[in-house]
mmCIF file of C-alpha atoms and ligand atoms in Angstrom:
data_model
loop_
_atom_site.group_PDB
_atom_site.id
_atom_site.type_symbol
_atom_site.label_atom_id
_atom_site.label_comp_id
_atom_site.label_asym_id
_atom_site.label_seq_id
_atom_site.Cartn_x
_atom_site.Cartn_y
_atom_site.Cartn_z
ATOM 1 C CA MET A 1 -8.345 -19.488 16.106
ATOM 2 C CA TYR A 2 -6.675 -18.003 19.174
ATOM 3 C CA ALA A 3 -8.177 -16.089 22.095
ATOM 4 C CA LEU A 4 -6.532 -12.783 21.250
ATOM 5 C CA SER A 5 -7.425 -9.222 22.014
ATOM 6 C CA PRO A 6 -6.769 -6.917 19.030
ATOM 7 C CA ALA A 7 -3.268 -5.542 18.548
ATOM 8 C CA PRO A 8 -2.985 -1.756 18.831
ATOM 9 C CA ALA A 9 -3.034 0.175 15.543
ATOM 10 C CA ASP A 10 0.414 0.999 14.163
ATOM 11 C CA PRO A 11 1.348 4.467 15.487
ATOM 12 C CA ILE A 12 2.318 5.674 11.984
ATOM 13 C CA LEU A 13 0.645 3.542 9.298
ATOM 14 C CA GLY A 14 -2.487 3.173 11.463
ATOM 15 C CA LEU A 15 -3.001 6.926 11.069
ATOM 16 C CA ASN A 16 -3.621 6.452 7.333
ATOM 17 C CA ASP A 17 -6.637 4.246 8.058
ATOM 18 C CA ALA A 18 -8.049 6.818 10.482
ATOM 19 C CA PHE A 19 -7.341 9.622 7.973
ATOM 20 C CA ASN A 20 -9.001 7.760 5.092
ATOM 21 C CA ALA A 21 -12.086 7.112 7.242
ATOM 22 C CA ASP A 22 -12.414 10.831 8.111
ATOM 23 C CA ASP A 23 -14.974 12.489 5.812
ATOM 24 C CA ARG A 24 -13.899 16.107 6.421
ATOM 25 C CA SER A 25 -12.841 17.599 3.071
ATOM 26 C CA ASP A 26 -10.254 19.936 4.651
ATOM 27 C CA LYS A 27 -8.421 17.177 6.581
ATOM 28 C CA ILE A 28 -4.606 17.236 6.518
ATOM 29 C CA ASN A 29 -2.394 14.124 6.805
ATOM 30 C CA LEU A 30 0.961 14.894 8.446
ATOM 31 C CA GLY A 31 1.379 11.322 9.706
ATOM 32 C CA VAL A 32 3.259 8.854 7.528
ATOM 33 C CA GLY A 33 6.562 10.018 5.998
ATOM 34 C CA VAL A 34 5.583 10.410 2.368
ATOM 35 C CA TYR A 35 6.564 13.395 0.201
ATOM 36 C CA LYS A 36 3.786 15.522 -1.332
ATOM 37 C CA ASP A 37 4.167 18.098 -4.094
ATOM 38 C CA GLU A 38 2.534 21.555 -4.094
ATOM 39 C CA GLN A 39 -0.741 19.966 -5.215
ATOM 40 C CA GLY A 40 -0.653 17.456 -2.360
ATOM 41 C CA ARG A 41 0.167 14.494 -4.634
ATOM 42 C CA THR A 42 2.928 11.934 -4.132
ATOM 43 C CA PRO A 43 4.406 12.078 -7.636
ATOM 44 C CA ILE A 44 6.292 9.432 -9.580
ATOM 45 C CA MET A 45 9.635 11.042 -10.426
ATOM 46 C CA ALA A 46 10.206 11.643 -14.153
ATOM 47 C CA ALA A 47 13.523 9.735 -13.998
ATOM 48 C CA VAL A 48 11.626 6.772 -12.531
ATOM 49 C CA LYS A 49 8.991 6.909 -15.299
ATOM 50 C CA THR A 50 11.709 6.906 -17.967
ATOM 51 C CA ALA A 51 13.503 4.009 -16.290
ATOM 52 C CA GLU A 52 10.221 2.081 -16.197
ATOM 53 C CA GLU A 53 9.639 2.724 -19.912
ATOM 54 C CA LEU A 54 13.108 1.352 -20.628
ATOM 55 C CA LEU A 55 12.424 -1.674 -18.465
ATOM 56 C CA LEU A 56 9.094 -2.346 -20.151
ATOM 57 C CA ALA A 57 10.788 -2.246 -23.546
ATOM 58 C CA ASN A 58 13.876 -4.249 -22.617
ATOM 59 C CA GLU A 59 13.074 -6.683 -19.795
ATOM 60 C CA THR A 60 13.082 -10.223 -21.098
ATOM 61 C CA SER A 61 12.375 -12.374 -18.055
ATOM 62 C CA LYS A 62 10.657 -12.467 -14.680
ATOM 63 C CA SER A 63 12.790 -15.332 -13.408
ATOM 64 C CA TYR A 64 14.039 -15.214 -9.800
ATOM 65 C CA LEU A 65 16.817 -12.865 -8.821
ATOM 66 C CA GLY A 66 19.693 -14.223 -6.759
ATOM 67 C CA ILE A 67 19.277 -14.156 -2.981
ATOM 68 C CA ALA A 68 21.136 -10.830 -2.825
ATOM 69 C CA GLY A 69 19.177 -9.285 -5.716
ATOM 70 C CA HIS A 70 20.328 -7.612 -8.922
ATOM 71 C CA ALA A 71 24.004 -8.185 -9.666
ATOM 72 C CA SER A 72 24.532 -4.546 -10.715
ATOM 73 C CA LEU A 73 22.957 -2.968 -7.635
ATOM 74 C CA PRO A 74 25.731 -3.473 -5.022
ATOM 75 C CA LYS A 75 28.341 -1.212 -6.620
ATOM 76 C CA LEU A 76 25.729 1.387 -7.579
ATOM 77 C CA ALA A 77 24.283 1.428 -4.064
ATOM 78 C CA GLN A 78 27.784 1.605 -2.560
ATOM 79 C CA ALA A 79 28.659 4.583 -4.787
ATOM 80 C CA LEU A 80 25.508 6.342 -3.638
ATOM 81 C CA LEU A 81 26.280 5.614 0.011
ATOM 82 C CA LEU A 82 29.985 6.418 -0.016
ATOM 83 C CA GLY A 83 30.485 8.730 -3.020
ATOM 84 C CA SER A 84 31.442 7.495 -6.479
ATOM 85 C CA ASP A 85 35.200 7.900 -5.959
ATOM 86 C CA HIS A 86 35.417 6.085 -2.610
ATOM 87 C CA ALA A 87 38.136 3.417 -2.409
ATOM 88 C CA LEU A 88 35.811 0.871 -0.776
ATOM 89 C CA ILE A 89 33.365 0.584 -3.694
ATOM 90 C CA GLY A 90 33.507 -2.976 -4.928
ATOM 91 C CA ASP A 91 36.196 -3.813 -2.336
ATOM 92 C CA ALA A 92 36.108 -7.361 -0.951
ATOM 93 C CA ARG A 93 35.371 -5.950 2.520
ATOM 94 C CA VAL A 94 32.057 -4.455 1.325
ATOM 95 C CA LYS A 95 28.984 -6.491 0.422
ATOM 96 C CA THR A 96 25.481 -5.318 -0.465
ATOM 97 C CA ALA A 97 22.196 -7.178 -0.668
ATOM 98 C CA GLN A 98 19.071 -5.693 -2.214
ATOM 99 C CA ALA A 99 16.218 -5.665 0.302
ATOM 100 C CA PRO A 100 12.480 -4.992 0.301
ATOM 101 C CA GLY A 101 12.668 -1.420 1.605
ATOM 102 C CA GLY A 102 14.712 0.021 4.436
ATOM 103 C CA THR A 103 12.496 -1.937 6.820
ATOM 104 C CA GLY A 104 13.391 -5.182 5.025
ATOM 105 C CA ALA A 105 17.085 -4.308 5.230
ATOM 106 C CA LEU A 106 16.749 -3.613 8.956
ATOM 107 C CA ARG A 107 14.924 -6.888 9.572
ATOM 108 C CA VAL A 108 17.546 -8.888 7.653
ATOM 109 C CA ALA A 109 20.232 -7.107 9.682
ATOM 110 C CA ALA A 110 18.319 -7.876 12.896
ATOM 111 C CA ASP A 111 18.015 -11.582 12.032
ATOM 112 C CA PHE A 112 21.690 -11.716 11.067
ATOM 113 C CA ILE A 113 22.701 -10.127 14.399
ATOM 114 C CA ALA A 114 20.323 -12.359 16.376
ATOM 115 C CA LYS A 115 21.834 -15.498 14.804
ATOM 116 C CA SER A 116 25.464 -14.394 15.008
ATOM 117 C CA ASN A 117 25.428 -12.611 18.346
ATOM 118 C CA PRO A 118 22.181 -13.471 20.193
ATOM 119 C CA ASN A 119 23.147 -11.747 23.441
ATOM 120 C CA ALA A 120 23.714 -8.384 21.771
ATOM 121 C CA THR A 121 21.721 -5.452 23.105
ATOM 122 C CA VAL A 122 20.583 -3.157 20.317
ATOM 123 C CA TRP A 123 20.719 0.481 21.403
ATOM 124 C CA ILE A 124 18.186 2.803 19.793
ATOM 125 C CA SER A 125 17.910 6.559 20.199
ATOM 126 C CA ASN A 126 15.349 8.213 22.435
ATOM 127 C CA PRO A 127 13.193 9.046 20.561
ATOM 128 C CA THR A 128 13.435 6.938 17.414
ATOM 129 C CA TRP A 129 11.351 5.668 14.504
ATOM 130 C CA ALA A 130 8.360 3.871 16.013
ATOM 131 C CA ASN A 131 9.226 0.599 14.225
ATOM 132 C CA HIS A 132 12.862 0.190 15.347
ATOM 133 C CA LYS A 133 12.121 -1.455 18.701
ATOM 134 C CA ALA A 134 9.548 -3.789 17.122
ATOM 135 C CA ILE A 135 11.910 -4.907 14.337
ATOM 136 C CA PHE A 136 14.802 -5.828 16.632
ATOM 137 C CA GLU A 137 12.580 -7.425 19.262
ATOM 138 C CA ALA A 138 10.764 -9.438 16.566
ATOM 139 C CA ALA A 139 14.164 -10.930 15.728
ATOM 140 C CA GLY A 140 14.563 -11.921 19.390
ATOM 141 C CA LEU A 141 17.012 -9.182 20.355
ATOM 142 C CA THR A 142 16.909 -6.971 23.427
ATOM 143 C CA THR A 143 16.739 -3.202 22.918
ATOM 144 C CA GLN A 144 17.787 -0.360 25.144
ATOM 145 C CA VAL A 145 17.545 3.398 24.538
ATOM 146 C CA TYR A 146 20.327 5.964 24.514
ATOM 147 C CA ARG A 147 19.667 9.642 25.150
ATOM 148 C CA TYR A 148 19.679 11.723 22.000
ATOM 149 C CA TYR A 149 17.160 14.576 21.893
ATOM 150 C CA ASP A 150 16.813 17.376 24.419
ATOM 151 C CA ALA A 151 13.181 18.529 24.494
ATOM 152 C CA THR A 152 14.143 21.738 26.304
ATOM 153 C CA THR A 153 16.729 22.992 23.826
ATOM 154 C CA LYS A 154 15.071 21.209 20.862
ATOM 155 C CA GLY A 155 18.596 20.065 20.008
ATOM 156 C CA MET A 156 20.882 17.149 20.787
ATOM 157 C CA ASP A 157 21.453 15.924 24.316
ATOM 158 C CA GLN A 158 25.188 15.548 23.747
ATOM 159 C CA THR A 159 26.077 14.844 27.354
ATOM 160 C CA GLY A 160 23.358 12.211 27.650
ATOM 161 C CA LEU A 161 24.356 10.682 24.306
ATOM 162 C CA PHE A 162 28.006 10.194 25.192
ATOM 163 C CA ASP A 163 27.252 9.123 28.786
ATOM 164 C CA ASP A 164 24.988 6.401 27.419
ATOM 165 C CA LEU A 165 27.355 5.381 24.614
ATOM 166 C CA SER A 166 30.060 4.914 27.239
ATOM 167 C CA GLN A 167 27.876 2.110 28.720
ATOM 168 C CA VAL A 168 27.640 0.192 25.405
ATOM 169 C CA LYS A 169 29.409 -3.166 25.484
ATOM 170 C CA GLU A 170 31.770 -4.459 22.808
ATOM 171 C CA THR A 171 29.197 -7.063 21.799
ATOM 172 C CA ASP A 172 26.351 -4.531 21.423
ATOM 173 C CA VAL A 173 24.920 -2.764 18.398
ATOM 174 C CA VAL A 174 24.050 0.950 18.174
ATOM 175 C CA VAL A 175 21.453 2.078 15.642
ATOM 176 C CA LEU A 176 22.341 5.503 14.244
ATOM 177 C CA HIS A 177 20.217 7.555 11.839
ATOM 178 C CA GLY A 178 22.520 8.404 8.903
ATOM 179 C CA CYS A 179 20.817 11.782 8.429
ATOM 180 C CA CYS A 180 17.421 13.426 8.944
ATOM 181 C CA HIS A 181 16.812 11.795 12.319
ATOM 182 C CA ASN A 182 13.318 10.340 12.494
ATOM 183 C CA PRO A 183 11.340 11.728 14.331
ATOM 184 C CA SER A 184 13.289 14.730 15.610
ATOM 185 C CA GLY A 185 14.956 16.148 12.471
ATOM 186 C CA VAL A 186 17.983 16.873 14.711
ATOM 187 C CA ASP A 187 21.278 15.497 13.360
ATOM 188 C CA PRO A 188 24.787 15.358 14.826
ATOM 189 C CA ASP A 189 27.247 17.789 13.255
ATOM 190 C CA LEU A 190 30.458 16.368 11.788
ATOM 191 C CA GLY A 191 32.373 16.908 15.048
ATOM 192 C CA ILE A 192 29.807 14.862 16.978
ATOM 193 C CA TRP A 193 29.806 12.160 14.272
ATOM 194 C CA LYS A 194 33.586 11.879 14.654
ATOM 195 C CA GLN A 195 33.173 11.480 18.418
ATOM 196 C CA ILE A 196 30.524 8.798 17.874
ATOM 197 C CA ALA A 197 32.861 7.013 15.452
ATOM 198 C CA ALA A 198 35.721 7.245 17.970
ATOM 199 C CA SER A 199 33.462 5.743 20.643
ATOM 200 C CA ALA A 200 32.583 2.822 18.334
ATOM 201 C CA LYS A 201 36.264 2.312 17.560
ATOM 202 C CA SER A 202 37.518 2.440 21.133
ATOM 203 C CA GLN A 203 34.676 0.376 22.656
ATOM 204 C CA GLY A 204 34.290 -2.019 19.744
ATOM 205 C CA TRP A 205 30.487 -1.852 19.360
ATOM 206 C CA LEU A 206 28.872 -2.367 15.962
ATOM 207 C CA PRO A 207 27.234 0.677 14.309
ATOM 208 C CA LEU A 208 24.076 -0.044 12.319
ATOM 209 C CA VAL A 209 23.285 3.023 10.232
ATOM 210 C CA ASP A 210 19.639 3.444 9.249
ATOM 211 C CA PHE A 211 19.997 5.561 6.102
ATOM 212 C CA ALA A 212 16.441 6.202 4.932
ATOM 213 C CA TYR A 213 16.602 9.851 3.900
ATOM 214 C CA GLN A 214 19.842 10.420 1.973
ATOM 215 C CA GLY A 215 19.316 13.570 -0.099
ATOM 216 C CA PHE A 216 16.540 14.974 2.087
ATOM 217 C CA GLY A 217 18.866 16.818 4.483
ATOM 218 C CA HIS A 218 21.411 19.010 2.709
ATOM 219 C CA GLY A 219 22.263 16.929 -0.379
ATOM 220 C CA LEU A 220 23.428 13.430 -1.306
ATOM 221 C CA ALA A 221 27.078 14.230 -0.525
ATOM 222 C CA GLU A 222 26.447 16.316 2.596
ATOM 223 C CA ASP A 223 24.124 13.683 4.044
ATOM 224 C CA ARG A 224 26.774 10.943 3.877
ATOM 225 C CA GLN A 225 29.276 12.793 6.087
ATOM 226 C CA GLY A 226 28.281 10.906 9.232
ATOM 227 C CA LEU A 227 28.558 7.550 7.506
ATOM 228 C CA LEU A 228 31.963 8.520 6.086
ATOM 229 C CA ALA A 229 33.159 9.469 9.578
ATOM 230 C CA LEU A 230 32.314 5.935 10.731
ATOM 231 C CA VAL A 231 33.878 4.335 7.640
ATOM 232 C CA ALA A 232 37.065 6.363 8.192
ATOM 233 C CA GLU A 233 37.597 4.530 11.494
ATOM 234 C CA GLU A 234 37.832 1.249 9.552
ATOM 235 C CA LEU A 235 35.346 -0.510 11.785
ATOM 236 C CA PRO A 236 32.906 -3.220 10.828
ATOM 237 C CA LEU A 237 29.488 -1.717 10.228
ATOM 238 C CA LEU A 238 26.059 -2.299 8.752
ATOM 239 C CA VAL A 239 24.035 0.166 6.676
ATOM 240 C CA ALA A 240 20.319 -0.270 5.994
ATOM 241 C CA ALA A 241 19.474 2.087 3.127
ATOM 242 C CA SER A 242 16.030 2.890 1.805
ATOM 243 C CA PHE A 243 15.205 4.120 -1.696
ATOM 244 C CA SER A 244 11.555 4.726 -0.768
ATOM 245 C CA LYS A 245 11.942 8.438 -0.160
ATOM 246 C CA ASN A 246 14.842 9.602 -2.331
ATOM 247 C CA PHE A 247 13.523 7.755 -5.421
ATOM 248 C CA GLY A 248 9.852 8.085 -4.371
ATOM 249 C CA LEU A 249 9.557 4.282 -4.679
ATOM 250 C CA TYR A 250 7.540 3.747 -1.507
ATOM 251 C CA ASN A 251 5.320 0.906 -2.711
ATOM 252 C CA GLU A 252 8.020 -0.892 -4.705
ATOM 253 C CA ARG A 253 9.741 -1.794 -1.409
ATOM 254 C CA ILE A 254 13.343 -1.225 -2.384
ATOM 255 C CA GLY A 255 16.350 -0.737 -0.141
ATOM 256 C CA ALA A 256 19.731 -2.343 0.421
ATOM 257 C CA LEU A 257 21.706 -3.811 3.295
ATOM 258 C CA THR A 258 25.446 -3.140 3.096
ATOM 259 C CA LEU A 259 28.038 -4.640 5.389
ATOM 260 C CA ILE A 260 31.627 -3.541 5.758
ATOM 261 C CA ASP A 261 33.959 -5.934 7.543
ATOM 262 C CA THR A 262 37.605 -5.932 8.575
ATOM 263 C CA ASP A 263 38.815 -8.076 5.654
ATOM 264 C CA GLY A 264 37.459 -9.884 2.624
ATOM 265 C CA ASP A 265 37.231 -13.304 4.285
ATOM 266 C CA ALA A 266 35.299 -11.933 7.260
ATOM 267 C CA ALA A 267 32.976 -10.054 4.869
ATOM 268 C CA ASP A 268 32.389 -13.190 2.765
ATOM 269 C CA ALA A 269 31.538 -15.234 5.857
ATOM 270 C CA ALA A 270 29.226 -12.549 7.293
ATOM 271 C CA PHE A 271 27.490 -12.069 3.944
ATOM 272 C CA SER A 272 26.876 -15.807 3.612
ATOM 273 C CA HIS A 273 24.875 -15.574 6.865
ATOM 274 C CA VAL A 274 23.030 -12.471 5.636
ATOM 275 C CA LYS A 275 21.968 -14.535 2.631
ATOM 276 C CA VAL A 276 20.729 -17.313 4.922
ATOM 277 C CA SER A 277 18.584 -14.693 6.742
ATOM 278 C CA ILE A 278 17.171 -13.482 3.420
ATOM 279 C CA ARG A 279 16.442 -16.993 2.162
ATOM 280 C CA SER A 280 14.485 -17.882 5.294
ATOM 281 C CA ASN A 281 12.579 -14.569 5.243
ATOM 282 C CA TYR A 282 11.458 -13.972 1.652
ATOM 283 C CA SER A 283 13.832 -16.131 -0.407
ATOM 284 C CA ASN A 284 15.005 -13.386 -2.757
ATOM 285 C CA PRO A 285 13.880 -9.794 -3.304
ATOM 286 C CA PRO A 286 11.225 -8.482 -5.692
ATOM 287 C CA SER A 287 12.839 -7.118 -8.827
ATOM 288 C CA HIS A 288 11.088 -4.004 -10.092
ATOM 289 C CA GLY A 289 12.279 -1.390 -7.576
ATOM 290 C CA GLY A 290 15.876 -2.559 -7.821
ATOM 291 C CA SER A 291 15.709 -2.498 -11.627
ATOM 292 C CA ILE A 292 14.479 1.094 -11.544
ATOM 293 C CA VAL A 293 17.202 2.260 -9.150
ATOM 294 C CA ALA A 294 19.911 0.432 -11.132
ATOM 295 C CA THR A 295 18.642 1.800 -14.468
ATOM 296 C CA ILE A 296 18.773 5.367 -13.125
ATOM 297 C CA LEU A 297 22.154 5.061 -11.422
ATOM 298 C CA GLU A 298 23.724 3.358 -14.469
ATOM 299 C CA SER A 299 22.782 6.312 -16.689
ATOM 300 C CA ASP A 300 24.498 9.703 -16.262
ATOM 301 C CA GLU A 301 21.530 11.391 -17.888
ATOM 302 C CA LEU A 302 18.893 9.760 -15.685
ATOM 303 C CA THR A 303 21.042 10.263 -12.588
ATOM 304 C CA ALA A 304 21.298 13.992 -13.339
ATOM 305 C CA GLN A 305 17.543 14.210 -13.845
ATOM 306 C CA TRP A 306 16.866 12.278 -10.624
ATOM 307 C CA GLU A 307 19.238 14.479 -8.607
ATOM 308 C CA HIS A 308 17.544 17.563 -10.020
ATOM 309 C CA GLU A 309 14.134 16.273 -8.938
ATOM 310 C CA LEU A 310 15.461 15.300 -5.511
ATOM 311 C CA THR A 311 16.902 18.798 -5.052
ATOM 312 C CA ALA A 312 13.511 20.306 -5.893
ATOM 313 C CA MET A 313 11.825 18.109 -3.261
ATOM 314 C CA ARG A 314 14.396 19.099 -0.657
ATOM 315 C CA SER A 315 13.998 22.774 -1.361
ATOM 316 C CA ARG A 316 10.190 22.575 -1.278
ATOM 317 C CA ILE A 317 10.403 21.009 2.185
ATOM 318 C CA ALA A 318 12.773 23.788 3.309
ATOM 319 C CA ASP A 319 10.264 26.388 2.049
ATOM 320 C CA MET A 320 7.491 24.734 4.034
ATOM 321 C CA ARG A 321 9.666 24.751 7.169
ATOM 322 C CA THR A 322 10.138 28.496 6.760
ATOM 323 C CA GLY A 323 6.433 28.951 6.001
ATOM 324 C CA LEU A 324 5.422 27.041 9.125
ATOM 325 C CA THR A 325 7.817 28.973 11.368
ATOM 326 C CA GLU A 326 6.663 32.317 9.933
ATOM 327 C CA GLY A 327 3.000 31.315 9.979
ATOM 328 C CA LEU A 328 3.116 30.443 13.680
ATOM 329 C CA THR A 329 5.100 33.555 14.593
ATOM 330 C CA SER A 330 2.688 35.818 12.688
ATOM 331 C CA ARG A 331 -0.215 34.296 14.614
ATOM 332 C CA GLY A 332 1.358 35.521 17.831
ATOM 333 C CA VAL A 333 2.239 32.083 19.153
ATOM 334 C CA ALA A 334 4.325 32.715 22.264
ATOM 335 C CA GLN A 335 6.579 29.650 21.849
ATOM 336 C CA ASP A 336 9.675 30.081 19.671
ATOM 337 C CA PHE A 337 9.262 27.819 16.636
ATOM 338 C CA SER A 338 12.451 28.871 14.837
ATOM 339 C CA PHE A 339 13.876 25.390 15.543
ATOM 340 C CA ILE A 340 11.581 23.994 12.818
ATOM 341 C CA SER A 341 13.726 25.685 10.166
ATOM 342 C CA GLN A 342 16.908 24.206 11.621
ATOM 343 C CA GLN A 343 15.736 20.585 11.579
ATOM 344 C CA ASN A 344 16.591 18.275 8.682
ATOM 345 C CA GLY A 345 14.563 16.040 6.436
ATOM 346 C CA MET A 346 10.896 15.242 6.255
ATOM 347 C CA PHE A 347 10.007 15.479 9.894
ATOM 348 C CA SER A 348 9.730 17.997 12.621
ATOM 349 C CA PHE A 349 9.313 17.221 16.245
ATOM 350 C CA ALA A 350 7.091 20.206 16.718
ATOM 351 C CA GLY A 351 6.923 20.371 20.499
ATOM 352 C CA ILE A 352 3.227 19.462 20.444
ATOM 353 C CA SER A 353 1.954 17.250 23.280
ATOM 354 C CA PRO A 354 -0.058 14.034 22.674
ATOM 355 C CA GLU A 355 -3.185 15.831 23.969
ATOM 356 C CA GLN A 356 -2.593 18.677 21.517
ATOM 357 C CA VAL A 357 -2.115 16.111 18.702
ATOM 358 C CA ASP A 358 -5.506 14.622 19.666
ATOM 359 C CA ARG A 359 -7.120 18.081 19.553
ATOM 360 C CA LEU A 360 -5.561 18.762 16.134
ATOM 361 C CA LYS A 361 -7.217 15.594 14.865
ATOM 362 C CA ASP A 362 -10.573 15.909 16.617
ATOM 363 C CA GLU A 363 -11.159 19.632 16.121
ATOM 364 C CA PHE A 364 -9.283 20.375 12.891
ATOM 365 C CA GLY A 365 -8.833 17.081 10.992
ATOM 366 C CA VAL A 366 -5.033 17.422 11.223
ATOM 367 C CA TYR A 367 -3.356 14.015 11.630
ATOM 368 C CA ALA A 368 0.115 13.744 13.186
ATOM 369 C CA VAL A 369 1.994 11.030 15.083
ATOM 370 C CA ARG A 370 1.098 11.219 18.783
ATOM 371 C CA SER A 371 4.731 11.827 19.730
ATOM 372 C CA GLY A 372 4.301 15.291 18.184
ATOM 373 C CA ARG A 373 6.089 14.388 14.930
ATOM 374 C CA ILE A 374 4.730 16.137 11.869
ATOM 375 C CA ASN A 375 5.604 15.356 8.263
ATOM 376 C CA VAL A 376 6.695 18.742 6.905
ATOM 377 C CA ALA A 377 6.926 17.202 3.419
ATOM 378 C CA ALA A 378 3.116 16.958 3.394
ATOM 379 C CA ILE A 379 2.596 20.678 4.032
ATOM 380 C CA THR A 380 1.546 22.536 0.875
ATOM 381 C CA PRO A 381 0.868 26.203 0.025
ATOM 382 C CA THR A 382 -2.847 25.301 0.256
ATOM 383 C CA ASN A 383 -2.878 23.627 3.661
ATOM 384 C CA LEU A 384 -0.180 25.805 5.298
ATOM 385 C CA ASN A 385 -2.515 28.551 6.557
ATOM 386 C CA PRO A 386 -5.257 26.296 7.947
ATOM 387 C CA LEU A 387 -2.515 24.197 9.566
ATOM 388 C CA CYS A 388 -0.945 27.248 11.252
ATOM 389 C CA ASP A 389 -4.431 28.301 12.469
ATOM 390 C CA ALA A 390 -4.999 24.829 13.914
ATOM 391 C CA ILE A 391 -1.609 24.588 15.656
ATOM 392 C CA ALA A 392 -1.961 28.147 17.009
ATOM 393 C CA ALA A 393 -5.385 27.212 18.417
ATOM 394 C CA VAL A 394 -4.190 24.148 20.334
ATOM 395 C CA ILE A 395 -0.954 25.433 21.857
HETATM 396 C C1 LMR B 1 7.684 7.006 8.586
HETATM 397 O O1 LMR B 1 8.429 7.057 9.573
HETATM 398 O O2 LMR B 1 6.609 7.616 8.527
HETATM 399 C C2 LMR B 1 8.098 6.198 7.385
HETATM 400 O O3 LMR B 1 9.365 5.664 7.577
HETATM 401 C C3 LMR B 1 7.098 5.203 6.990
HETATM 402 C C4 LMR B 1 7.016 4.049 7.930
HETATM 403 O O4 LMR B 1 7.146 2.921 7.457
HETATM 404 O O5 LMR B 1 6.799 4.250 9.136
#
């Protein structure tokens, strides 16, 4: 059709293909951000199974949803984002559209920004999720990076962050990771969040919060503190939430785009354009994932069960962080790996170079993103020791 050379493999999802093609039985996949249990399976949560049974028994139609998805989802998603007693839930200034995954929510946001404010520069952290740049540029927007992570201290580059934020124009957008920064696992503390919020307020730029891991850091409530600091400044903002990880609904593609505007009329107008973006992308969202999330969040019993399961996932990841730190230390690795236990969420930026990542794959069948990001949520009691041996051998 066209004289094209092949596109490069996706730096994250492309690893799955390479992993699946590897015939070593002891291979370990620490690439894509998917939770694994102790047996190395990605389970369906029990609360999700129950919700699906209810849906199977009670669903009466497969007719189209509205452009913005299930009518019950906005308030439920807002309560999850902001806390169930927040004054903004259901307020005219807040609008939510169901989206096919966090990625879908980001792309709708990107198209909305590109149409409404085509000259905006979208600022993304250095480093950031490998897909951010591609999503915003696919919508025709220009991206620029702001400093965020300090490879020397394995912490935040606060000076760099605020120097770069001071350059952001009023018409620009800054993408912030709501919690569990991907790939570094390094999050701002509440004091830094308040400074970021003050910068947005005084300079007038638009925060776009990518909130893909709520509940994977310190808890549903703790993980929303950054978002609440932004909301407290009463600025317009966008939130792209994903329910892939915290409900384990990866392949149902379910997320939500929420906008908060200065008043109800402005929110109505902005949301009408969000709906135009949705209609010209995929018309209206698929139903099943949204039905599951709504069924769980509408039921106190299922919500309690879901939160219990989410807590267990979070604590298993924390155990694996400790196990990895201890395993490397006990193998006499000279580098200090204690930072792994301080990082949040699924990922660790393990301080491994691209060449070392290649050796892990070639010599030990351990797959990680070439940036040195490893998915701690895929470490299990069974693969922990061989993994520590492999990392100790390459560094
Ligand atoms: C990841 O970063 O591994 C996940 O968000 C999955 C993806 O789509 O890249």
